[in-house]
PDB file of C-alpha atoms in Angstrom:
ATOM      1  CA  MET A   1      -0.753  -0.073  -0.333  1.00 65.00           C
ATOM      2  CA  ASN A   2       1.335   3.378  -1.079  1.00 68.00           C
ATOM      3  CA  THR A   3       0.203   7.279  -0.133  1.00 57.00           C
ATOM      4  CA  GLU A   4       0.087   9.214  -2.464  1.00 50.00           C
ATOM      5  CA  SER A   5       0.854  13.172  -1.877  1.00 40.00           C
ATOM      6  CA  LEU A   6       0.322  16.531  -3.922  1.00 35.00           C
ATOM      7  CA  PHE A   7       4.325  16.106  -5.098  1.00 35.00           C
ATOM      8  CA  ALA A   8       3.562  13.060  -6.970  1.00 34.00           C
ATOM      9  CA  PRO A   9       1.572  15.662  -9.541  1.00 31.00           C
ATOM     10  CA  PHE A  10       3.283  18.105  -9.471  1.00 28.00           C
ATOM     11  CA  VAL A  11       6.998  17.763  -9.096  1.00 34.00           C
ATOM     12  CA  ASP A  12       7.291  16.124 -11.729  1.00 43.00           C
ATOM     13  CA  ARG A  13       5.184  17.930 -14.419  1.00 35.00           C
ATOM     14  CA  PRO A  14       7.482  18.974 -17.588  1.00 36.00           C
ATOM     15  CA  GLY A  15       8.544  22.362 -18.734  1.00 35.00           C
ATOM     16  CA  PHE A  16       9.935  24.277 -16.120  1.00 35.00           C
ATOM     17  CA  ALA A  17      13.797  24.283 -16.574  1.00 41.00           C
ATOM     18  CA  ARG A  18      16.506  23.265 -18.450  1.00 45.00           C
ATOM     19  CA  LEU A  19      20.321  22.471 -17.874  1.00 49.00           C
ATOM     20  CA  LEU A  20      23.218  23.403 -19.619  1.00 43.00           C
ATOM     21  CA  ALA A  21      26.057  21.135 -20.125  1.00 39.00           C
ATOM     22  CA  ALA A  22      28.148  23.552 -21.080  1.00 34.00           C
ATOM     23  CA  ALA A  23      27.954  25.611 -17.846  1.00 35.00           C
ATOM     24  CA  LEU A  24      28.159  21.977 -16.042  1.00 40.00           C
ATOM     25  CA  LEU A  25      31.907  21.414 -17.593  1.00 36.00           C
ATOM     26  CA  LEU A  26      33.263  24.765 -16.111  1.00 33.00           C
ATOM     27  CA  VAL A  27      32.553  23.289 -12.856  1.00 35.00           C
ATOM     28  CA  ALA A  28      32.739  19.873 -12.816  1.00 32.00           C
ATOM     29  CA  CYS A  29      36.749  19.521 -13.813  1.00 28.00           C
ATOM     30  CA  ASP A  30      37.827  21.248 -10.881  1.00 29.00           C
ATOM     31  CA  ARG A  31      34.716  21.189  -8.308  1.00 33.00           C
ATOM     32  CA  ALA A  32      35.036  24.926  -7.950  1.00 31.00           C
ATOM     33  CA  PRO A  33      31.820  26.674  -6.500  1.00 30.00           C
ATOM     34  CA  ALA A  34      29.924  28.605  -8.752  1.00 32.00           C
ATOM     35  CA  PRO A  35      29.607  32.016  -8.610  1.00 31.00           C
ATOM     36  CA  VAL A  36      26.128  33.313  -6.824  1.00 30.00           C
ATOM     37  CA  GLN A  37      23.813  34.398  -9.572  1.00 32.00           C
ATOM     38  CA  LYS A  38      21.735  37.506  -9.605  1.00 30.00           C
ATOM     39  CA  THR A  39      18.651  35.405 -10.545  1.00 33.00           C
ATOM     40  CA  PRO A  40      16.026  34.250  -8.633  1.00 38.00           C
ATOM     41  CA  PRO A  41      16.491  30.844  -6.422  1.00 38.00           C
ATOM     42  CA  LEU A  42      15.181  27.466  -8.355  1.00 37.00           C
ATOM     43  CA  SER A  43      12.074  26.919  -6.761  1.00 41.00           C
ATOM     44  CA  ALA A  44      11.672  22.887  -5.245  1.00 42.00           C
ATOM     45  CA  ASN A  45       9.281  22.482  -8.144  1.00 40.00           C
ATOM     46  CA  GLU A  46      11.400  23.726 -11.097  1.00 37.00           C
ATOM     47  CA  ALA A  47      14.504  22.035  -9.787  1.00 40.00           C
ATOM     48  CA  ALA A  48      12.458  18.675  -9.269  1.00 40.00           C
ATOM     49  CA  ASP A  49      12.046  17.920 -12.966  1.00 41.00           C
ATOM     50  CA  ALA A  50      14.360  19.415 -15.455  1.00 42.00           C
ATOM     51  CA  SER A  51      15.639  18.282 -19.135  1.00 40.00           C
ATOM     52  CA  LEU A  52      19.370  18.875 -20.317  1.00 37.00           C
ATOM     53  CA  ASP A  53      20.287  20.596 -23.411  1.00 38.00           C
ATOM     54  CA  VAL A  54      23.631  19.622 -24.753  1.00 35.00           C
ATOM     55  CA  PRO A  55      25.018  22.392 -27.108  1.00 38.00           C
ATOM     56  CA  ALA A  56      26.524  21.132 -30.493  1.00 38.00           C
ATOM     57  CA  ASN A  57      30.474  20.712 -30.082  1.00 44.00           C
ATOM     58  CA  THR A  58      31.068  20.714 -26.622  1.00 56.00           C
ATOM     59  CA  SER A  59      31.630  18.144 -23.959  1.00 71.00           C
ATOM     60  CA  THR A  60      28.530  15.744 -23.834  1.00 84.00           C
ATOM     61  CA  LEU A  61      25.967  15.282 -20.773  1.00 84.00           C
ATOM     62  CA  THR A  62      24.016  12.381 -20.611  1.00 90.00           C
ATOM     63  CA  VAL A  63      22.667   9.427 -18.346  1.00 94.00           C
ATOM     64  CA  GLU A  64      22.911   6.065 -17.434  1.00 97.00           C
ATOM     65  CA  GLY A  65      20.814   4.364 -15.370  1.00 98.00           C
ATOM     66  CA  SER A  66      20.453   7.069 -12.303  1.00 98.00           C
ATOM     67  CA  ALA A  67      23.942   8.269 -13.011  1.00 97.00           C
ATOM     68  CA  PHE A  68      24.864  11.608 -15.020  1.00 95.00           C
ATOM     69  CA  VAL A  69      27.850  10.678 -17.512  1.00 94.00           C
ATOM     70  CA  LEU A  70      29.726  13.855 -18.685  1.00 90.00           C
ATOM     71  CA  ARG A  71      32.017  13.319 -21.309  1.00 90.00           C
ATOM     72  CA  VAL A  72      34.535  16.278 -21.625  1.00 86.00           C
ATOM     73  CA  ALA A  73      36.316  17.132 -25.020  1.00 84.00           C
ATOM     74  CA  ASP A  74      39.410  16.258 -23.505  1.00 84.00           C
ATOM     75  CA  GLY A  75      38.494  12.390 -23.753  1.00 87.00           C
ATOM     76  CA  ARG A  76      37.830  12.071 -19.826  1.00 88.00           C
ATOM     77  CA  VAL A  77      34.591  10.855 -18.911  1.00 93.00           C
ATOM     78  CA  LEU A  78      33.085  11.439 -15.675  1.00 93.00           C
ATOM     79  CA  ARG A  79      30.577   8.887 -14.366  1.00 95.00           C
ATOM     80  CA  GLY A  80      28.024   9.035 -11.324  1.00 96.00           C
ATOM     81  CA  ALA A  81      29.948  10.072  -8.006  1.00 96.00           C
ATOM     82  CA  GLU A  82      32.487  11.867  -9.911  1.00 95.00           C
ATOM     83  CA  LEU A  83      30.740  14.228 -10.733  1.00 94.00           C
ATOM     84  CA  GLN A  84      29.845  15.220  -6.720  1.00 95.00           C
ATOM     85  CA  GLY A  85      30.509  19.022  -6.019  1.00 94.00           C
ATOM     86  CA  ALA A  86      29.350  19.834  -9.598  1.00 92.00           C
ATOM     87  CA  VAL A  87      27.841  22.495 -10.339  1.00 90.00           C
ATOM     88  CA  LEU A  88      24.521  22.465 -13.130  1.00 83.00           C
ATOM     89  CA  HIS A  89      23.265  25.936 -14.691  1.00 79.00           C
ATOM     90  CA  VAL A  90      19.676  25.772 -15.238  1.00 68.00           C
ATOM     91  CA  ALA A  91      18.013  27.746 -17.727  1.00 64.00           C
ATOM     92  CA  LEU A  92      14.518  28.554 -15.798  1.00 66.00           C
ATOM     93  CA  ASP A  93      11.481  29.306 -18.572  1.00 66.00           C
ATOM     94  CA  GLY A  94      11.777  32.744 -19.116  1.00 73.00           C
ATOM     95  CA  GLY A  95      15.214  32.744 -19.604  1.00 75.00           C
ATOM     96  CA  GLN A  96      17.236  32.796 -16.282  1.00 78.00           C
ATOM     97  CA  VAL A  97      19.791  31.152 -15.238  1.00 78.00           C
ATOM     98  CA  ALA A  98      19.799  29.431 -11.775  1.00 80.00           C
ATOM     99  CA  PRO A  99      22.629  26.948 -10.278  1.00 88.00           C
ATOM    100  CA  LEU A 100      21.828  23.631  -8.816  1.00 88.00           C
ATOM    101  CA  LYS A 101      24.578  21.800  -7.133  1.00 94.00           C
ATOM    102  CA  LEU A 102      25.080  17.991  -7.083  1.00 96.00           C
ATOM    103  CA  ALA A 103      26.020  18.159  -3.421  1.00 97.00           C
ATOM    104  CA  SER A 104      26.675  14.413  -2.460  1.00 98.00           C
ATOM    105  CA  ILE A 105      25.927  11.382  -4.818  1.00 98.00           C
ATOM    106  CA  VAL A 106      25.744   7.993  -2.909  1.00 98.00           C
ATOM    107  CA  PRO A 107      23.656   4.653  -3.633  1.00 97.00           C
ATOM    108  CA  ASP A 108      20.484   4.278  -2.394  1.00 95.00           C
ATOM    109  CA  PRO A 109      21.171   1.327   0.528  1.00 93.00           C
ATOM    110  CA  GLU A 110      17.216  -0.084  -0.278  1.00 88.00           C
ATOM    111  CA  THR A 111      18.131   0.065  -4.135  1.00 88.00           C
ATOM    112  CA  PRO A 112      22.013   0.463  -4.373  1.00 92.00           C
ATOM    113  CA  GLU A 113      21.457   1.086  -8.785  1.00 92.00           C
ATOM    114  CA  ILE A 114      20.018   3.964  -7.901  1.00 97.00           C
ATOM    115  CA  LEU A 115      21.806   6.929  -6.731  1.00 98.00           C
ATOM    116  CA  ARG A 116      20.824   9.671  -4.169  1.00 98.00           C
ATOM    117  CA  HIS A 117      21.823  12.961  -5.391  1.00 98.00           C
ATOM    118  CA  ASP A 118      21.487  15.909  -2.931  1.00 98.00           C
ATOM    119  CA  PHE A 119      20.420  18.690  -5.221  1.00 96.00           C
ATOM    120  CA  GLN A 120      20.866  22.194  -4.221  1.00 96.00           C
ATOM    121  CA  THR A 121      19.865  25.610  -5.028  1.00 92.00           C
ATOM    122  CA  SER A 122      20.870  29.362  -4.516  1.00 92.00           C
ATOM    123  CA  ASP A 123      19.277  30.477  -1.175  1.00 92.00           C
ATOM    124  CA  GLY A 124      19.753  33.984  -2.510  1.00 90.00           C
ATOM    125  CA  GLN A 125      22.244  34.901   0.178  1.00 93.00           C
ATOM    126  CA  GLY A 126      25.589  32.883  -1.066  1.00 91.00           C
ATOM    127  CA  GLY A 127      24.514  29.908   0.309  1.00 95.00           C
ATOM    128  CA  TRP A 128      22.725  26.989  -0.589  1.00 97.00           C
ATOM    129  CA  LYS A 129      19.041  24.828   0.044  1.00 96.00           C
ATOM    130  CA  THR A 130      17.867  21.460  -0.383  1.00 96.00           C
ATOM    131  CA  ALA A 131      15.306  21.737  -4.309  1.00 94.00           C
ATOM    132  CA  CYS A 132      13.441  18.563  -3.488  1.00 95.00           C
ATOM    133  CA  PRO A 133      10.760  18.913  -0.807  1.00 95.00           C
ATOM    134  CA  PRO A 134      10.538  15.470   1.465  1.00 95.00           C
ATOM    135  CA  ASN A 135       8.987  12.712   0.647  1.00 92.00           C
ATOM    136  CA  ALA A 136       6.202  11.050   3.289  1.00 90.00           C
ATOM    137  CA  ASP A 137       9.386   9.951   4.579  1.00 92.00           C
ATOM    138  CA  GLY A 138      11.505  13.344   5.233  1.00 95.00           C
ATOM    139  CA  GLU A 139      13.626  12.265   2.148  1.00 96.00           C
ATOM    140  CA  THR A 140      14.648  15.012  -0.145  1.00 97.00           C
ATOM    141  CA  TRP A 141      16.760  13.865  -2.629  1.00 98.00           C
ATOM    142  CA  GLY A 142      16.813  12.851  -6.279  1.00 97.00           C
ATOM    143  CA  PHE A 143      18.046  11.793  -9.555  1.00 97.00           C
ATOM    144  CA  PRO A 144      18.091  11.882 -13.332  1.00 94.00           C
ATOM    145  CA  VAL A 145      16.653   9.519 -15.749  1.00 96.00           C
ATOM    146  CA  SER A 146      16.263   9.091 -19.153  1.00 94.00           C
ATOM    147  CA  LEU A 147      12.527   8.108 -20.264  1.00 95.00           C
ATOM    148  CA  PRO A 148      11.620   6.856 -23.725  1.00 93.00           C
ATOM    149  CA  GLU A 149       9.512   9.385 -26.038  1.00 91.00           C
ATOM    150  CA  GLY A 150       5.942   9.438 -25.280  1.00 92.00           C
ATOM    151  CA  HIS A 151       6.488   8.781 -21.413  1.00 95.00           C
ATOM    152  CA  PRO A 152       4.536  11.281 -19.301  1.00 95.00           C
ATOM    153  CA  GLY A 153       7.750  11.906 -17.102  1.00 92.00           C
ATOM    154  CA  ARG A 154       9.724  12.970 -19.913  1.00 91.00           C
ATOM    155  CA  ASP A 155      10.689  16.050 -20.475  1.00 77.00           C
ATOM    156  CA  GLY A 156      13.807  16.044 -22.840  1.00 79.00           C
ATOM    157  CA  ASP A 157      16.886  13.547 -23.293  1.00 82.00           C
ATOM    158  CA  VAL A 158      17.113  13.471 -19.557  1.00 81.00           C
ATOM    159  CA  THR A 159      14.643  13.983 -16.674  1.00 89.00           C
ATOM    160  CA  VAL A 160      15.974  15.097 -13.552  1.00 90.00           C
ATOM    161  CA  THR A 161      13.117  13.967 -10.378  1.00 94.00           C
ATOM    162  CA  CYS A 162      12.854  13.957  -6.816  1.00 95.00           C
ATOM    163  CA  VAL A 163      12.017  10.880  -5.001  1.00 94.00           C
ATOM    164  CA  SER A 164       8.815  12.797  -3.746  1.00 93.00           C
ATOM    165  CA  GLY A 165       7.647  13.117  -7.246  1.00 93.00           C
ATOM    166  CA  ALA A 166       5.784  10.492  -9.429  1.00 95.00           C
ATOM    167  CA  VAL A 167       8.606   9.836 -11.928  1.00 96.00           C
ATOM    168  CA  GLY A 168      10.882   9.088  -8.759  1.00 95.00           C
ATOM    169  CA  LYS A 169       8.428   7.061  -6.408  1.00 94.00           C
ATOM    170  CA  CYS A 170       7.610   4.819  -9.285  1.00 97.00           C
ATOM    171  CA  VAL A 171      11.069   3.903  -9.791  1.00 97.00           C
ATOM    172  CA  ARG A 172      11.793   3.072  -5.813  1.00 94.00           C
ATOM    173  CA  TRP A 173       8.139   0.928  -6.204  1.00 96.00           C
ATOM    174  CA  GLY A 174      10.219  -1.422  -8.833  1.00 97.00           C
ATOM    175  CA  TYR A 175       9.951  -0.148 -11.860  1.00 98.00           C
ATOM    176  CA  PRO A 176      13.647   1.563 -13.176  1.00 97.00           C
ATOM    177  CA  PRO A 177      12.837   2.262 -16.778  1.00 97.00           C
ATOM    178  CA  TRP A 178      16.455   1.634 -17.581  1.00 97.00           C
ATOM    179  CA  MET A 179      15.998  -2.457 -16.170  1.00 97.00           C
ATOM    180  CA  LYS A 180      14.467  -5.121 -17.121  1.00 97.00           C
ATOM    181  CA  GLY A 181      11.552  -7.230 -14.956  1.00 98.00           C
ATOM    182  CA  PRO A 182      11.918 -10.269 -13.437  1.00 97.00           C
ATOM    183  CA  GLY A 183      11.119 -12.604 -16.364  1.00 97.00           C
ATOM    184  CA  GLY A 184      12.676  -9.934 -18.829  1.00 98.00           C
ATOM    185  CA  GLU A 185       9.755  -7.472 -19.216  1.00 98.00           C
ATOM    186  CA  ASP A 186      10.960  -3.891 -20.471  1.00 97.00           C
ATOM    187  CA  LEU A 187      10.042  -1.745 -17.123  1.00 98.00           C
ATOM    188  CA  ALA A 188       9.625   1.285 -19.218  1.00 97.00           C
ATOM    189  CA  PRO A 189       5.833   0.792 -19.895  1.00 98.00           C
ATOM    190  CA  PHE A 190       5.486  -0.544 -16.485  1.00 98.00           C
ATOM    191  CA  HIS A 191       7.229   2.762 -15.226  1.00 98.00           C
ATOM    192  CA  ALA A 192       4.992   5.265 -17.505  1.00 98.00           C
ATOM    193  CA  ALA A 193       1.775   3.133 -15.923  1.00 98.00           C
ATOM    194  CA  CYS A 194       2.920   3.567 -12.528  1.00 98.00           C
ATOM    195  CA  VAL A 195       3.399   7.391 -13.166  1.00 98.00           C
ATOM    196  CA  HIS A 196      -0.355   7.992 -14.452  1.00 98.00           C
ATOM    197  CA  MET A 197      -1.513   5.613 -11.707  1.00 98.00           C
ATOM    198  CA  ALA A 198       0.851   7.998  -9.062  1.00 97.00           C
ATOM    199  CA  ARG A 199      -0.911  11.516 -10.395  1.00 97.00           C
ATOM    200  CA  ALA A 200      -4.712   9.767 -11.042  1.00 98.00           C
ATOM    201  CA  ASP A 201      -3.962  11.107 -14.680  1.00 98.00           C
ATOM    202  CA  TYR A 202      -6.472   8.994 -16.487  1.00 99.00           C
ATOM    203  CA  CYS A 203      -6.906  10.158 -19.738  1.00 98.00           C
ATOM    204  CA  GLY A 204      -3.148  10.589 -19.945  1.00 97.00           C
ATOM    205  CA  ASP A 205      -3.509  14.203 -20.663  1.00 96.00           C
ATOM    206  CA  ASN A 206      -1.097  15.373 -17.497  1.00 93.00           C
ATOM    207  CA  ARG A 207      -3.793  16.445 -15.484  1.00 95.00           C
ATOM    208  CA  PRO A 208      -3.664  14.874 -11.674  1.00 96.00           C
ATOM    209  CA  ARG A 209      -6.810  14.068 -10.519  1.00 97.00           C
ATOM    210  CA  THR A 210      -5.564  13.514  -6.575  1.00 96.00           C
ATOM    211  CA  LYS A 211      -5.158  14.551  -3.097  1.00 94.00           C
ATOM    212  CA  GLU A 212      -2.092  15.064  -1.103  1.00 83.00           C
ATOM    213  CA  GLY A 213      -2.016  12.022   1.180  1.00 84.00           C
ATOM    214  CA  THR A 214      -3.990   9.694  -0.543  1.00 93.00           C
ATOM    215  CA  SER A 215      -3.831   6.115   0.077  1.00 93.00           C
ATOM    216  CA  ILE A 216      -3.800   3.828  -2.536  1.00 96.00           C
ATOM    217  CA  ASP A 217      -3.189  -0.278  -2.951  1.00 97.00           C
ATOM    218  CA  ASN A 218      -1.139  -0.733  -6.574  1.00 97.00           C
ATOM    219  CA  TYR A 219      -0.008  -3.965  -7.422  1.00 98.00           C
ATOM    220  CA  ASP A 220       1.188  -5.882 -11.122  1.00 98.00           C
ATOM    221  CA  ASP A 221       1.528  -9.245 -12.579  1.00 98.00           C
ATOM    222  CA  LEU A 222       4.886  -9.572 -12.430  1.00 98.00           C
ATOM    223  CA  GLY A 223       4.835  -9.452  -8.778  1.00 97.00           C
ATOM    224  CA  ILE A 224       7.044  -6.627  -8.042  1.00 98.00           C
ATOM    225  CA  GLN A 225       4.288  -4.829  -6.503  1.00 97.00           C
ATOM    226  CA  ARG A 226       1.517  -7.453  -4.436  1.00 96.00           C
ATOM    227  CA  ARG A 227      -1.696  -6.385  -2.999  1.00 95.00           C
ATOM    228  CA  GLY A 228      -1.197  -5.324   0.594  1.00 91.00           C
ATOM    229  CA  ALA A 229      -5.487  -4.075   1.673  1.00 85.00           C
ATOM    230  CA  ALA A 230      -6.577  -7.286  -0.377  1.00 82.00           C
ATOM    231  CA  LYS A 231      -8.649  -7.880   2.690  1.00 88.00           C
ATOM    232  CA  ASP A 232      -9.662  -4.206   3.548  1.00 94.00           C
ATOM    233  CA  PRO A 233     -13.162  -4.296   2.302  1.00 94.00           C
ATOM    234  CA  ALA A 234     -12.539  -0.194   2.168  1.00 95.00           C
ATOM    235  CA  TYR A 235     -10.341  -0.584  -0.752  1.00 97.00           C
ATOM    236  CA  VAL A 236     -12.356  -1.237  -4.204  1.00 97.00           C
ATOM    237  CA  PHE A 237     -10.939  -1.613  -7.471  1.00 98.00           C
ATOM    238  CA  GLU A 238     -10.032   1.621  -9.030  1.00 99.00           C
ATOM    239  CA  ALA A 239      -8.770   1.303 -12.810  1.00 99.00           C
ATOM    240  CA  GLY A 240      -6.228  -0.138 -14.791  1.00 99.00           C
ATOM    241  CA  TRP A 241      -3.527   1.334 -16.136  1.00 99.00           C
ATOM    242  CA  GLY A 242      -1.470   1.023 -19.215  1.00 98.00           C
ATOM    243  CA  ALA A 243       1.517   3.360 -20.375  1.00 97.00           C
ATOM    244  CA  GLN A 244      -0.895   6.028 -21.817  1.00 97.00           C
ATOM    245  CA  GLY A 245      -3.089   6.128 -18.607  1.00 98.00           C
ATOM    246  CA  ALA A 246      -6.310   4.643 -17.601  1.00 99.00           C
ATOM    247  CA  VAL A 247      -7.368   1.647 -19.620  1.00 99.00           C
ATOM    248  CA  CYS A 248     -10.506   1.767 -17.841  1.00 99.00           C
ATOM    249  CA  VAL A 249     -12.231   3.462 -14.437  1.00 99.00           C
ATOM    250  CA  ALA A 250     -14.276   1.874 -11.964  1.00 98.00           C
ATOM    251  CA  HIS A 251     -14.593   4.711  -9.405  1.00 98.00           C
ATOM    252  CA  PRO A 252     -12.561   8.266  -9.184  1.00 98.00           C
ATOM    253  CA  ARG A 253      -9.969   8.280  -6.596  1.00 98.00           C
ATOM    254  CA  TRP A 254     -11.964  11.445  -5.291  1.00 97.00           C
ATOM    255  CA  SER A 255     -15.106  11.955  -7.020  1.00 97.00           C
ATOM    256  CA  ASP A 256     -15.026  15.958  -5.575  1.00 96.00           C
ATOM    257  CA  VAL A 257     -11.921  16.134  -7.944  1.00 97.00           C
ATOM    258  CA  ALA A 258     -13.176  14.314 -10.670  1.00 97.00           C
ATOM    259  CA  THR A 259     -16.477  12.362 -11.569  1.00 97.00           C
ATOM    260  CA  LEU A 260     -16.308   9.412 -13.305  1.00 98.00           C
ATOM    261  CA  GLU A 261     -18.853  11.023 -15.941  1.00 98.00           C
ATOM    262  CA  GLN A 262     -16.565  13.873 -15.616  1.00 98.00           C
ATOM    263  CA  ILE A 263     -13.226  11.661 -16.042  1.00 98.00           C
ATOM    264  CA  GLN A 264     -15.538   9.963 -19.389  1.00 98.00           C
ATOM    265  CA  ALA A 265     -16.330  13.246 -20.905  1.00 98.00           C
ATOM    266  CA  ASP A 266     -12.938  14.249 -21.261  1.00 97.00           C
ATOM    267  CA  CYS A 267     -11.527  11.004 -22.288  1.00 97.00           C
ATOM    268  CA  PRO A 268     -14.452   9.392 -24.190  1.00 97.00           C
ATOM    269  CA  ARG A 269     -12.293   5.863 -25.094  1.00 97.00           C
ATOM    270  CA  LEU A 270     -12.900   5.363 -21.300  1.00 98.00           C
ATOM    271  CA  ALA A 271     -16.785   5.849 -21.264  1.00 97.00           C
ATOM    272  CA  ALA A 272     -16.535   2.788 -23.933  1.00 97.00           C
ATOM    273  CA  VAL A 273     -15.621   0.394 -21.519  1.00 97.00           C
ATOM    274  CA  PRO A 274     -18.984  -1.027 -20.306  1.00 94.00           C
ATOM    275  CA  LEU A 275     -17.313  -2.672 -17.459  1.00 97.00           C
ATOM    276  CA  CYS A 276     -14.148  -2.123 -15.272  1.00 98.00           C
ATOM    277  CA  ASN A 277     -12.529  -4.144 -13.409  1.00 98.00           C
ATOM    278  CA  GLU A 278      -8.980  -6.289 -12.731  1.00 98.00           C
ATOM    279  CA  ALA A 279     -10.100  -9.130 -15.370  1.00 98.00           C
ATOM    280  CA  SER A 280     -11.419  -6.645 -17.725  1.00 98.00           C
ATOM    281  CA  ALA A 281      -8.613  -3.988 -17.453  1.00 99.00           C
ATOM    282  CA  ARG A 282      -6.050  -6.642 -17.667  1.00 98.00           C
ATOM    283  CA  GLY A 283      -7.796  -7.893 -21.113  1.00 98.00           C
ATOM    284  CA  LEU A 284      -7.452  -4.421 -22.231  1.00 98.00           C
ATOM    285  CA  GLY A 285      -3.296  -4.820 -21.475  1.00 98.00           C
ATOM    286  CA  ALA A 286      -2.929  -2.929 -18.457  1.00 99.00           C
ATOM    287  CA  ARG A 287       0.042  -2.838 -16.931  1.00 98.00           C
ATOM    288  CA  MET A 288      -0.714  -1.826 -13.353  1.00 98.00           C
ATOM    289  CA  PHE A 289      -3.658  -2.013 -11.265  1.00 99.00           C
ATOM    290  CA  ASN A 290      -4.989  -0.292  -7.966  1.00 98.00           C
ATOM    291  CA  THR A 291      -7.471  -0.102  -4.946  1.00 98.00           C
ATOM    292  CA  SER A 292      -8.411   2.992  -3.439  1.00 97.00           C
ATOM    293  CA  LYS A 293     -11.014   4.031  -0.749  1.00 96.00           C
ATOM    294  CA  LEU A 294     -14.522   5.799  -2.241  1.00 94.00           C
ATOM    295  CA  LEU A 295     -13.522   9.127  -1.924  1.00 92.00           C
ATOM    296  CA  PRO A 296     -15.299  11.533  -0.143  1.00 91.00           C
ATOM    297  CA  ALA A 297     -16.717   8.459   1.809  1.00 74.00           C
ATOM    298  CA  ARG A 298     -20.091   8.053   1.123  1.00 61.00           C
TER     299      ARG A 298
END
């Protein structure tokens, strides 16, 4: 069972910022601190989901798994923790630039293939402050990830996410899009389905329809996530999820956010499904499923 928050739908929304690899190169090689810019500090939301723009004829900054990889023009390659202390310069929507520091980079004790990045932004007074908002456990780290075209969390060749956001949360739930499932399955479609589910993005239109702190019970047919509230009659089947959004919806997560009729009007393909339950969702190609309470309580 998992708890959703407002960070899931809003932290990982695309279009907030772009990271300039050329600016990173200026500080990554010698770890020199970046000068304080006379620009507004990067907000947590803006820093949480950014894309990397690599100018031509320069060193290139990419990502492998959850690690930044900088290929320097002189042939050197800096990867993962070797970039600890580097400062990215983030171009905000509107043309302003703000620094984003990789203050520390360490493996996640629970999932070592995920590198915990302590992203920090300027506090506007010559110092640094944590960029990521906390998740339910108070964690404030994040990581970069490469997402395929059409993925709901993608914002360019590289997306930077906080663990409190839907993109980061679904990686920790067991769906890193760069890895394979227990039977060799490509996990990228499962991760995309998970992001839609976490945001209650039924139509796949990047419109979240949930509230902070909402508890859901999500599961799949791979055995990565299993039902945790199967014996709790308060949790009833909500929806089956695919890479493009819900494949069918039995009830909305919050009827005072969006009723089933409103969801079906927004997304006619969902209105065409006469019955939505786990079996029908599976027949429609669902990668993930979830149950939730009927809210507000009836």
